[in-house]
Tab-separated table of C-alpha atoms (C1' of nucleotides) in Angstrom:
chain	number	residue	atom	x	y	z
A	1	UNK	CA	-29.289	-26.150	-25.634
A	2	UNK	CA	-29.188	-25.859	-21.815
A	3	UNK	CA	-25.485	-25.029	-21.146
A	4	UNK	CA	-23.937	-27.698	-19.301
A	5	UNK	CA	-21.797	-25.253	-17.334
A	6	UNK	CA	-24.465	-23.209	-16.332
A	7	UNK	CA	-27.184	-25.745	-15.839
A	8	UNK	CA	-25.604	-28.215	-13.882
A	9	UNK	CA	-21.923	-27.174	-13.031
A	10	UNK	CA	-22.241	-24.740	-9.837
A	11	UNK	CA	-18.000	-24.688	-9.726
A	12	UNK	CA	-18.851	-22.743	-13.668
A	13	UNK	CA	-20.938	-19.866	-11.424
A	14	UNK	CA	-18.413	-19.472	-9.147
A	15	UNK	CA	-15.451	-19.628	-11.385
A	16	UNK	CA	-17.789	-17.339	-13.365
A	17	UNK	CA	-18.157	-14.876	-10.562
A	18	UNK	CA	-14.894	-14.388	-9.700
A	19	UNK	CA	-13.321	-13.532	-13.596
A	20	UNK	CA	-16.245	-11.240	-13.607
A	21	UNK	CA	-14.649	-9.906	-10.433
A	22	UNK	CA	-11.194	-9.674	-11.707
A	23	UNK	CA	-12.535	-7.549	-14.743
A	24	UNK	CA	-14.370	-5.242	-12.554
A	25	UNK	CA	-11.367	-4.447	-11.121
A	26	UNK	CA	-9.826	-3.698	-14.477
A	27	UNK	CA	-12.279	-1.534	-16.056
A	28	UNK	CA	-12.842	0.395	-12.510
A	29	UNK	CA	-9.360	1.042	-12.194
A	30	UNK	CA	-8.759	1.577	-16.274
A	31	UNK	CA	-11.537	4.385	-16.094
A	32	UNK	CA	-10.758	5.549	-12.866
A	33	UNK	CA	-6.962	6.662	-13.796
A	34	UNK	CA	-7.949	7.610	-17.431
A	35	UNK	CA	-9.042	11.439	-16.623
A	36	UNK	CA	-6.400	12.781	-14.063
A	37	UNK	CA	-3.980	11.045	-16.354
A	38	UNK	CA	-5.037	12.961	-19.075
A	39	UNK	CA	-4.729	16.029	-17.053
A	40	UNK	CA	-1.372	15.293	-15.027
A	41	UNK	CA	0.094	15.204	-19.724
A	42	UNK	CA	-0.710	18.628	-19.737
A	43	UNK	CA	2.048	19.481	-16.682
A	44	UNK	CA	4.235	16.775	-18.215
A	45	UNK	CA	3.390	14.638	-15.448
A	46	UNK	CA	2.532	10.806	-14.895
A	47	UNK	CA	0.520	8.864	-12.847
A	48	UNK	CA	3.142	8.009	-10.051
A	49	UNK	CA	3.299	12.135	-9.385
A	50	UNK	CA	-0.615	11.639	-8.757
A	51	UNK	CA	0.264	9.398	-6.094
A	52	UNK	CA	2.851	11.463	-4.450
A	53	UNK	CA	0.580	14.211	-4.886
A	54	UNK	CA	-2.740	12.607	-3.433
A	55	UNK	CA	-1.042	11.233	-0.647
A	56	UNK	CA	1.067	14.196	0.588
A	57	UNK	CA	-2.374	15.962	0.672
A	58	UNK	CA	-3.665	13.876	2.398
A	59	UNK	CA	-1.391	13.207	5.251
A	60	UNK	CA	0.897	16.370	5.573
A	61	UNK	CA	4.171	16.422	7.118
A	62	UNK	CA	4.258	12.328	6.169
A	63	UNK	CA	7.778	11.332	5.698
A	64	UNK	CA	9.765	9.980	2.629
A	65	UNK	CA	9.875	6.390	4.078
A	66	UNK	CA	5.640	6.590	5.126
A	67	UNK	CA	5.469	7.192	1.360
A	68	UNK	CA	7.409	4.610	0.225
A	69	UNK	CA	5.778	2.485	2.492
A	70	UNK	CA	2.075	3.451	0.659
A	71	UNK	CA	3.567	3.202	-2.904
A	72	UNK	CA	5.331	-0.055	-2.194
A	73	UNK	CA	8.404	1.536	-4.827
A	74	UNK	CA	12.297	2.057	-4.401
A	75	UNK	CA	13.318	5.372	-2.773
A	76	UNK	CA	15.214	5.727	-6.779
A	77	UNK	CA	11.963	5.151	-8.117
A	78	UNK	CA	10.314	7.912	-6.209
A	79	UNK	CA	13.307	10.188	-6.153
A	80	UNK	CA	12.963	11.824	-9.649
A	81	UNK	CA	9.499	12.189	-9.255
A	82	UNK	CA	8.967	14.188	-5.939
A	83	UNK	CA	12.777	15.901	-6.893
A	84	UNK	CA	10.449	16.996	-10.501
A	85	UNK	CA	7.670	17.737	-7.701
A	86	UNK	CA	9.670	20.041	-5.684
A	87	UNK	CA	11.928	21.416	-8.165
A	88	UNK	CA	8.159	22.864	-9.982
A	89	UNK	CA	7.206	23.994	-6.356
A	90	UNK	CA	4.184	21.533	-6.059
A	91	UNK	CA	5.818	19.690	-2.675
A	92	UNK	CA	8.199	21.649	-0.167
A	93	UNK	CA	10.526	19.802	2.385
A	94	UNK	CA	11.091	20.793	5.925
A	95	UNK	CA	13.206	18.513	8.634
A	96	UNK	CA	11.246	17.142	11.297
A	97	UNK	CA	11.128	18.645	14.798
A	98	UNK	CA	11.569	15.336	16.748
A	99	UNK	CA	14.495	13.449	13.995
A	100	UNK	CA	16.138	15.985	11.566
A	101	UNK	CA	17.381	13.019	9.229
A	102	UNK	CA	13.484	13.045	8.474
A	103	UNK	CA	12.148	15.077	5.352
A	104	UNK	CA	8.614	15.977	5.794
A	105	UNK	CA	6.579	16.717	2.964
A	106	UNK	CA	3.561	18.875	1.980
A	107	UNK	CA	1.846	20.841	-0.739
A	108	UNK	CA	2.428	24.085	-1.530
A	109	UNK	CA	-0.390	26.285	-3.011
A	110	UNK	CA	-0.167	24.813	-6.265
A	111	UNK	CA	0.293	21.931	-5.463
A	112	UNK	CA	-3.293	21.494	-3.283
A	113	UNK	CA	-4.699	23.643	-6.210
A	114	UNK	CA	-3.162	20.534	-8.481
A	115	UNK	CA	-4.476	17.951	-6.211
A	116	UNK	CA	-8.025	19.607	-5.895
A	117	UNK	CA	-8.151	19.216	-9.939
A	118	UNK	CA	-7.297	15.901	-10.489
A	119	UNK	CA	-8.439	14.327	-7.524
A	120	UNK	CA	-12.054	15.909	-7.914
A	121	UNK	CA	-12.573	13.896	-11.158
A	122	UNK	CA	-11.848	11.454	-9.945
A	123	UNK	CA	-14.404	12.157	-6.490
A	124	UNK	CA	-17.168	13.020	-8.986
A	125	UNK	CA	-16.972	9.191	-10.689
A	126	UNK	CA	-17.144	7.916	-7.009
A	127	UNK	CA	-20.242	9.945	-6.047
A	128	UNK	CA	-22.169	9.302	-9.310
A	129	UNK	CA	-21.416	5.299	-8.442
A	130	UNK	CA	-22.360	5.857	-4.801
A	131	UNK	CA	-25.486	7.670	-5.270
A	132	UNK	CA	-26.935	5.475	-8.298
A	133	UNK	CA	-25.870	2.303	-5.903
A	134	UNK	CA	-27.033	3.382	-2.543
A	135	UNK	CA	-26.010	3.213	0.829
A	136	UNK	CA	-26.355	-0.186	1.043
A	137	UNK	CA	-24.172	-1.187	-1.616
A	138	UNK	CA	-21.612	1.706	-0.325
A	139	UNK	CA	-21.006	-1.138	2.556
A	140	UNK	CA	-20.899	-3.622	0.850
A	141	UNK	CA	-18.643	-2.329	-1.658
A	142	UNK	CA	-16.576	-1.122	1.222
A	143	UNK	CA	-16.056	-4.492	2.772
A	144	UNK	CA	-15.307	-6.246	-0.084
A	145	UNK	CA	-12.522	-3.765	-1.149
A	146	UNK	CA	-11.084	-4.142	2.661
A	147	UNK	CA	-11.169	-7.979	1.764
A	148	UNK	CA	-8.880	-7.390	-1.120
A	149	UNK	CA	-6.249	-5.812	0.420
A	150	UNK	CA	-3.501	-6.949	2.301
A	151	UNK	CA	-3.818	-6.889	6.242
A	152	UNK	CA	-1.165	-5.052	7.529
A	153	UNK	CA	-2.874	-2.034	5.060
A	154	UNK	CA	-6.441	-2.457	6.650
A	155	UNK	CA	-5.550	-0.584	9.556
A	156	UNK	CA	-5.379	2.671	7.041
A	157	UNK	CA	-9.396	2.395	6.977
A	158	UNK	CA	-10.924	3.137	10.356
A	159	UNK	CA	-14.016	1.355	10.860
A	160	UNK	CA	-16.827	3.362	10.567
A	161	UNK	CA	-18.498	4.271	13.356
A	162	UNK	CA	-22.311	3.883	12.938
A	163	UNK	CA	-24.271	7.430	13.520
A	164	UNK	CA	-25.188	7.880	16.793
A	165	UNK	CA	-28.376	10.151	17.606
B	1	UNK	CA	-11.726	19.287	21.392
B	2	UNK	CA	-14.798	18.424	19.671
B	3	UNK	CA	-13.723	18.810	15.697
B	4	UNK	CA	-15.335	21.423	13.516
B	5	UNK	CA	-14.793	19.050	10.740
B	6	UNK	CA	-16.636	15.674	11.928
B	7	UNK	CA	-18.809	17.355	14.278
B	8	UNK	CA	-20.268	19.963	12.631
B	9	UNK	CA	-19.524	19.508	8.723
B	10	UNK	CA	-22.071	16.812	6.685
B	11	UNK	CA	-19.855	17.962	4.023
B	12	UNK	CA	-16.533	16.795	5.501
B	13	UNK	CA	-18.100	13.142	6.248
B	14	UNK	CA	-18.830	13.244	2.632
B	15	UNK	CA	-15.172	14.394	1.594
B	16	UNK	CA	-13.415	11.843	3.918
B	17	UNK	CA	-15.726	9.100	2.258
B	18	UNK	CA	-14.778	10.046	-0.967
B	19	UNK	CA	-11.091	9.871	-0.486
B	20	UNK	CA	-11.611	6.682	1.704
B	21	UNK	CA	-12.722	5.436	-2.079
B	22	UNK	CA	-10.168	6.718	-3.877
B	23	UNK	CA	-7.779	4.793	-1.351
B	24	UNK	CA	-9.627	1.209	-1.437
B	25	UNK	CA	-9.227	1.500	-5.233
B	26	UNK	CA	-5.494	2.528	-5.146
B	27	UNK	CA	-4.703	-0.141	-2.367
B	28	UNK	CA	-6.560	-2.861	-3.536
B	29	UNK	CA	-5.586	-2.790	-7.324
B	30	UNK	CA	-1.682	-2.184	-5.792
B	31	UNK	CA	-2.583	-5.809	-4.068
B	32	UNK	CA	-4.826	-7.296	-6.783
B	33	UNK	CA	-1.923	-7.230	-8.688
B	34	UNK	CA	1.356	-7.704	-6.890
B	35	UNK	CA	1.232	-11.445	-6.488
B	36	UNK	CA	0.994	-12.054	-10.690
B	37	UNK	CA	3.718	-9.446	-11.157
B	38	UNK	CA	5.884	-11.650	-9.160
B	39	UNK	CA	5.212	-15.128	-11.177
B	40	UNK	CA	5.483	-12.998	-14.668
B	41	UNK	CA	8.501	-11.356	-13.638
B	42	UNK	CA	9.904	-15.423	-13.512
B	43	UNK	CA	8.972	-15.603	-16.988
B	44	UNK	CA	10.480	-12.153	-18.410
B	45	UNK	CA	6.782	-10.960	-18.537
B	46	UNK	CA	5.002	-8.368	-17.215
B	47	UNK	CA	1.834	-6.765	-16.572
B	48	UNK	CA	0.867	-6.274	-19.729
B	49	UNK	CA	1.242	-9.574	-20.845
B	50	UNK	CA	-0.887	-10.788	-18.048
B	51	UNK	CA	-3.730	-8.530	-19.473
B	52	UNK	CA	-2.737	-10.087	-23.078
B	53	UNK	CA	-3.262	-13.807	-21.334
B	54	UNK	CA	-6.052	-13.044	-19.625
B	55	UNK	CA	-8.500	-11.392	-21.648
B	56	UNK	CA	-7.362	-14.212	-24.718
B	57	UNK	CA	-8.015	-16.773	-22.562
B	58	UNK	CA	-11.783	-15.383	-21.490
B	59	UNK	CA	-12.111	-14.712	-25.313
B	60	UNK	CA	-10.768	-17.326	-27.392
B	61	UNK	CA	-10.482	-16.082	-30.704
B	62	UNK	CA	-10.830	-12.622	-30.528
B	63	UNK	CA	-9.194	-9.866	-32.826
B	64	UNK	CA	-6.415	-8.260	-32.317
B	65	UNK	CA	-8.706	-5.070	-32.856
B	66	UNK	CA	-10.980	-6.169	-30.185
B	67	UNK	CA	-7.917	-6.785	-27.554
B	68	UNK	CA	-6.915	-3.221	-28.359
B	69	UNK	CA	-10.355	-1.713	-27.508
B	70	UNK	CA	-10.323	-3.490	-24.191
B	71	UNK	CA	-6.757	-2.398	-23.261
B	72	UNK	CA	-6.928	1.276	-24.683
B	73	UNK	CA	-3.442	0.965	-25.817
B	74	UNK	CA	-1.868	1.527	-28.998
B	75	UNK	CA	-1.131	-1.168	-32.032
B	76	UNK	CA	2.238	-0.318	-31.031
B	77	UNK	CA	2.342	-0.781	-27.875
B	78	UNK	CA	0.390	-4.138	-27.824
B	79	UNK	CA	2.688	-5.618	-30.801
B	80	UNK	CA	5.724	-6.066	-29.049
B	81	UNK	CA	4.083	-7.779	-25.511
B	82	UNK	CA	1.512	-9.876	-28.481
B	83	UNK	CA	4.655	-11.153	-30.446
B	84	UNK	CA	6.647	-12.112	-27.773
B	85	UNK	CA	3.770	-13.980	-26.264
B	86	UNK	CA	3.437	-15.848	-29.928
B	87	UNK	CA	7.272	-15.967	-30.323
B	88	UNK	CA	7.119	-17.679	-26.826
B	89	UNK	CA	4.244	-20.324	-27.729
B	90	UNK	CA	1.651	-18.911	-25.347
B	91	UNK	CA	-0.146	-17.963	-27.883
B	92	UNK	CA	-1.341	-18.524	-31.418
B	93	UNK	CA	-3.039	-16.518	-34.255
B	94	UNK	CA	-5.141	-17.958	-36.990
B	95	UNK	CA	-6.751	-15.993	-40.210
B	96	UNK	CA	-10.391	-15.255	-39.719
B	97	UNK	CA	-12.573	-17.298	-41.580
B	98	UNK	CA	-15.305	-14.496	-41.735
B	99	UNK	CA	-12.762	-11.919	-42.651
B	100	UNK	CA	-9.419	-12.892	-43.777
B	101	UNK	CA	-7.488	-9.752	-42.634
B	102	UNK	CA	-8.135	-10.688	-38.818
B	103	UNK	CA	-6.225	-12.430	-36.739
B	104	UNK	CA	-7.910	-14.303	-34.048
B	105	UNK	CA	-5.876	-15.354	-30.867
B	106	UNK	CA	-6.025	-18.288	-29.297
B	107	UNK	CA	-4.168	-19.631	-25.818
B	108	UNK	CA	-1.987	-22.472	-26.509
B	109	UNK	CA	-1.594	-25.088	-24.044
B	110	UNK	CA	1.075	-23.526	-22.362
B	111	UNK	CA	-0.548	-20.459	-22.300
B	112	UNK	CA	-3.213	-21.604	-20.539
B	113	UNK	CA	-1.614	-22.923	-18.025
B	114	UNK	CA	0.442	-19.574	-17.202
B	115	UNK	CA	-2.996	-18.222	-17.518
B	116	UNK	CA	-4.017	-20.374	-14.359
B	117	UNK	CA	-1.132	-19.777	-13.026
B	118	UNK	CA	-1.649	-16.356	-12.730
B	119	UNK	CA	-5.381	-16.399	-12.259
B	120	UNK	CA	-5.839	-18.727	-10.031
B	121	UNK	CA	-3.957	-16.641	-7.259
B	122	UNK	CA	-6.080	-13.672	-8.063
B	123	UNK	CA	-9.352	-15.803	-7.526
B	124	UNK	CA	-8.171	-16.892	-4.455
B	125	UNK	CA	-7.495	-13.527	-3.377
B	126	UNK	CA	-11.608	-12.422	-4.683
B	127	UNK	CA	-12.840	-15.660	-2.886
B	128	UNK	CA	-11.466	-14.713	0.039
B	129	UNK	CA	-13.038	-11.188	0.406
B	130	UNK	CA	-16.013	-12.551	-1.094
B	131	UNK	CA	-16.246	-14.585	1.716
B	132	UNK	CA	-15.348	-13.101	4.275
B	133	UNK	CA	-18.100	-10.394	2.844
B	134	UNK	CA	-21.210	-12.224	2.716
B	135	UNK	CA	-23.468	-12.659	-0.836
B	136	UNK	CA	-25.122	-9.418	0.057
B	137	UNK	CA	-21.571	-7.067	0.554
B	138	UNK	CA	-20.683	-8.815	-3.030
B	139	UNK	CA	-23.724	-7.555	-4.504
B	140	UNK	CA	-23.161	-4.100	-3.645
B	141	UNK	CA	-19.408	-4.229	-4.973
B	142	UNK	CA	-20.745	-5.424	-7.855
B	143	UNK	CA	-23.309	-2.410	-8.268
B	144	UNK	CA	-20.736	0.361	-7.093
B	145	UNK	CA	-17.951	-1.168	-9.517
B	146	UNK	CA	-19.940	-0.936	-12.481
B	147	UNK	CA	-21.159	2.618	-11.829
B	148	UNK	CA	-17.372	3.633	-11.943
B	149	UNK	CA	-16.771	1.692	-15.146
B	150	UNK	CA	-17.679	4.094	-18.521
B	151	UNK	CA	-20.684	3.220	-19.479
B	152	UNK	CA	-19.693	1.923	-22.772
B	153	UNK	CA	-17.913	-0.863	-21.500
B	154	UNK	CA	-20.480	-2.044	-18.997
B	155	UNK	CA	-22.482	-4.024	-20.893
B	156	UNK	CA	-19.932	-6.645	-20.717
B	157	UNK	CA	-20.804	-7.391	-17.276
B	158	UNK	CA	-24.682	-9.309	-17.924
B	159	UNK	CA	-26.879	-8.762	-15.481
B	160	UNK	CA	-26.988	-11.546	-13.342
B	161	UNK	CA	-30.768	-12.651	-12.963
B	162	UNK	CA	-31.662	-14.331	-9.907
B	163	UNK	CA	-31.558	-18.058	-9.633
B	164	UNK	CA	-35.007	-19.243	-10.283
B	165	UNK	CA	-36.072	-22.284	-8.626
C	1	DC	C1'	-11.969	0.300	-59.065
C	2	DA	C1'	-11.505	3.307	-55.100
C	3	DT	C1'	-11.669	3.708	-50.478
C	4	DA	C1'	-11.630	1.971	-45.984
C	5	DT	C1'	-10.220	-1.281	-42.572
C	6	DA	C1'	-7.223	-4.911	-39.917
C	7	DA	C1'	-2.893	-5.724	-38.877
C	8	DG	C1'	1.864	-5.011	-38.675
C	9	DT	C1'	6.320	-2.349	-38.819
C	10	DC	C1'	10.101	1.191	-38.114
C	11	DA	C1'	11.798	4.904	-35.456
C	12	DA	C1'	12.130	7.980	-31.736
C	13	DT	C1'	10.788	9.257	-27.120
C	14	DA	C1'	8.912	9.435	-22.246
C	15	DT	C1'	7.713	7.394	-17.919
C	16	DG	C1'	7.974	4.355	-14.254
C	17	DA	C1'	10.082	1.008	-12.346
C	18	DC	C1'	14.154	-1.930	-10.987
C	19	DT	C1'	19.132	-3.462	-8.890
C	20	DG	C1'	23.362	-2.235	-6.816
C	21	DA	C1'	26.641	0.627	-4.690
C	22	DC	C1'	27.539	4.448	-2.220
C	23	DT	C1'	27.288	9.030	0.760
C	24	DT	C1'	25.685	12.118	4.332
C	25	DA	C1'	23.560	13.270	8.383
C	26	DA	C1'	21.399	12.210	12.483
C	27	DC	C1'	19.786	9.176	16.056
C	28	DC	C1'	20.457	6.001	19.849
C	29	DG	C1'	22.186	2.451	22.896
C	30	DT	C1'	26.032	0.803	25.400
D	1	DA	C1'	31.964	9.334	23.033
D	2	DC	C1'	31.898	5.601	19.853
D	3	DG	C1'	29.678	2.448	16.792
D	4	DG	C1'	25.868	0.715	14.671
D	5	DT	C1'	21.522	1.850	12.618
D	6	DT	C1'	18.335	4.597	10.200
D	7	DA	C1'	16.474	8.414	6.908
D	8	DA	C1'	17.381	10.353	2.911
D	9	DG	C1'	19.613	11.105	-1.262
D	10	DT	C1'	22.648	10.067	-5.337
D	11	DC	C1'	24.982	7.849	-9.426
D	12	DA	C1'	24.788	4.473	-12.906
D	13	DG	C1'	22.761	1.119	-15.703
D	14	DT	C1'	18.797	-1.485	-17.228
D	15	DC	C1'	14.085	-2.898	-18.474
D	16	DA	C1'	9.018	-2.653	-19.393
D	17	DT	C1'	5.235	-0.021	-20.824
D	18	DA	C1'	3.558	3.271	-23.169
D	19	DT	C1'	3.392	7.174	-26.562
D	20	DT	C1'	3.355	9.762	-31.573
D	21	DG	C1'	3.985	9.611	-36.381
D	22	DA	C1'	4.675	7.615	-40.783
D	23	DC	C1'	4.251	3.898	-43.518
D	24	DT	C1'	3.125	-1.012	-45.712
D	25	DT	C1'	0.383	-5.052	-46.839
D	26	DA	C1'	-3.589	-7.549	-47.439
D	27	DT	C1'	-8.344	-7.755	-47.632
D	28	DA	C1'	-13.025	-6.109	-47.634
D	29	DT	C1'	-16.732	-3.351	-49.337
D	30	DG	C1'	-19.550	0.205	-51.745
DNA sequence: CATATAAGTCAATATGACTGACTTAACCGT
DNA sequence: ACGGTTAAGTCAGTCATATTGACTTATATG
C-alpha cells in the first residue's frame, strides 16, 4: 500500500491542501448564496439585486460609481438592476449636497425590511460556523480571507482593535 | 462623541462582525475568481466550464450524475458547457463498466493542461494567504469554512489527522 | 416484464453580464 | 467664461448561465 504521494511526496500535501482550499471556497460560497437566492425568486429578483441591496445598507448615501467600484460590473450592467430597485421603491436617489452630478443611494423601508430578510440567513450560517469554531479560528479565518483578496480592497476591513479593559 | 453603538452595544460588535463576514466571503470569492475568468474568457469559456474542468480533473471518472450533485445545476444547464468541453477535446466520456448507462468523464490531455492553467493561478493566490497567515490562521479557516458548508457535503473534506512522527 | 434510473435533447425564458456609442448635467482649472 | 473631465444614464446588440417542462433512449433491477 503506503501511497507514494502521501508517504513520501510532501509537494502531494501541499498541492493537496490548497485544492482542498479552492473547494472550500466553492461549497462556502455555493451554500452561502443558496437561501437569499431562493428568497430574492419570490420578488423576481437575482443575486446581483442582493448586492446592490446589501451594500446600499450598509453604506448609505454611497454613490453609483462607490458601487460599481465594490461590484467590479459596467454601470449597464448595474443600471437595470437598481432602475428595477427603484422603480419597486426598495432604493431612492437623492443628489449629493457637495457634487449634484452625484446620485446617492439608500433604502427605503422596504427595502431595509428586504435586506434584514435575506441578509439574516445568511448572518445565522455565519454565527452557527463562528460559535461551533471559536474565537480562535474566527482570526484565523479572518486573516486568511484578508489574504485572498486583492490589496487595494483590504483597506474595507479595519483592523480590529484588541479589547481594551 | 463616544458612540452608542461600539461603546455601549455587545450586540452591535456582534452585528458589525457578522457583516464583516458576509463581506470577506463576497470580496474574496469576487477575487478567487477573477483571474480564471480572464484566461477562460481567451478560450470562449466561462465559469462554468472552469467548475466542469476542475472538479473532472480532481475526480477522474466520475458521472455525469455525480458532477450535477456537486454543481446543483440542472441536466440542462450542465449539457451545453459538458458538450462543448467534449466537442472541444478537453474532455472525454467513456461507458461505465459497472453500469453501462453512465458516462464517466475523463480530462484529456489538453484539458488538463487548461486545468493547470487555471488552477495553478488560484493556488498561488491560496499559498499566498496561507502564508502570509501562519499554519495556525489556516487551521481556523479551515474549521469556520466547513461550518458554513451544508452539512451534507462536508464529508468531502477528510479530516486531516495530525502528522504522526 | 415493469418500473426506475442515467443521460441526453428540444424549446422557451430569465438573469447577469459584456462592448460600444452616445447624452446630459455638473464640476473645476486655467 | 470656456473647455475638459467626471458622474450618471441610455440605447442597442450580444453572450453565458441558468431555469422549467416535456420527452426519448438505453440500461438496470426487483
Amino acid at each position: 500500500m503506503s501511497d507514494l504521494r502521501t508517504a513520501i511526496n510532501p509537494l502531494f500535501l501541499r498541492e493537496e491542501e490548497l485544492r482542498q482550499a479552492i473547494e472550500l471556497l466553492f461549497f462556502a460560497y455555493r451554500d452561502f448564496t443558496a437561501e437569499p437566492d431562493a428568497i430574492l425568486a419570490e420578488y423576481g429578483f437575482g443575486r446581483a439585486h442582493h448586492r446592490v441591496i446589501y451594500f446600499v445598507g450598509r453604506h448609505p448615501d454611497m454613490t453609483v460609481s462607490d458601487l460599481l467600484a465594490i461590484l467590479r460590473i459596467t454601470k449597464q450592467s448595474l443600471s437595470r438592476v437598481l432602475g428595477q430597485l427603484v422603480d419597486e421603491g426598495f432604493v431612492t436617489q437623492r443628489p449629493g449636497a457637495r457634487d449634484r452630478r452625484q446620485r446617492l443611494l439608500q433604502l427605503t423601508e422596504k427595502g431595509i425590511e428586504l435586506e434584514r430578510q435575506l441578509t439574516e440567513r445568511q448572518r445565522a450560517r455565519i454565527a452557527r460556523a463562528y460559535r461551533d469554531a471559536g474565537a480562535e479560528a474566527v482570526e484565523g479565518f479572518r486573516k486568511v480571507m484578508l489574504g485572498l483578496i486583492d490589496e487595494d480592497d483590504r483597506g474595507r476591513f479595519p483592523p480590529r482593535g484588541g479589547v481594551r479593559r
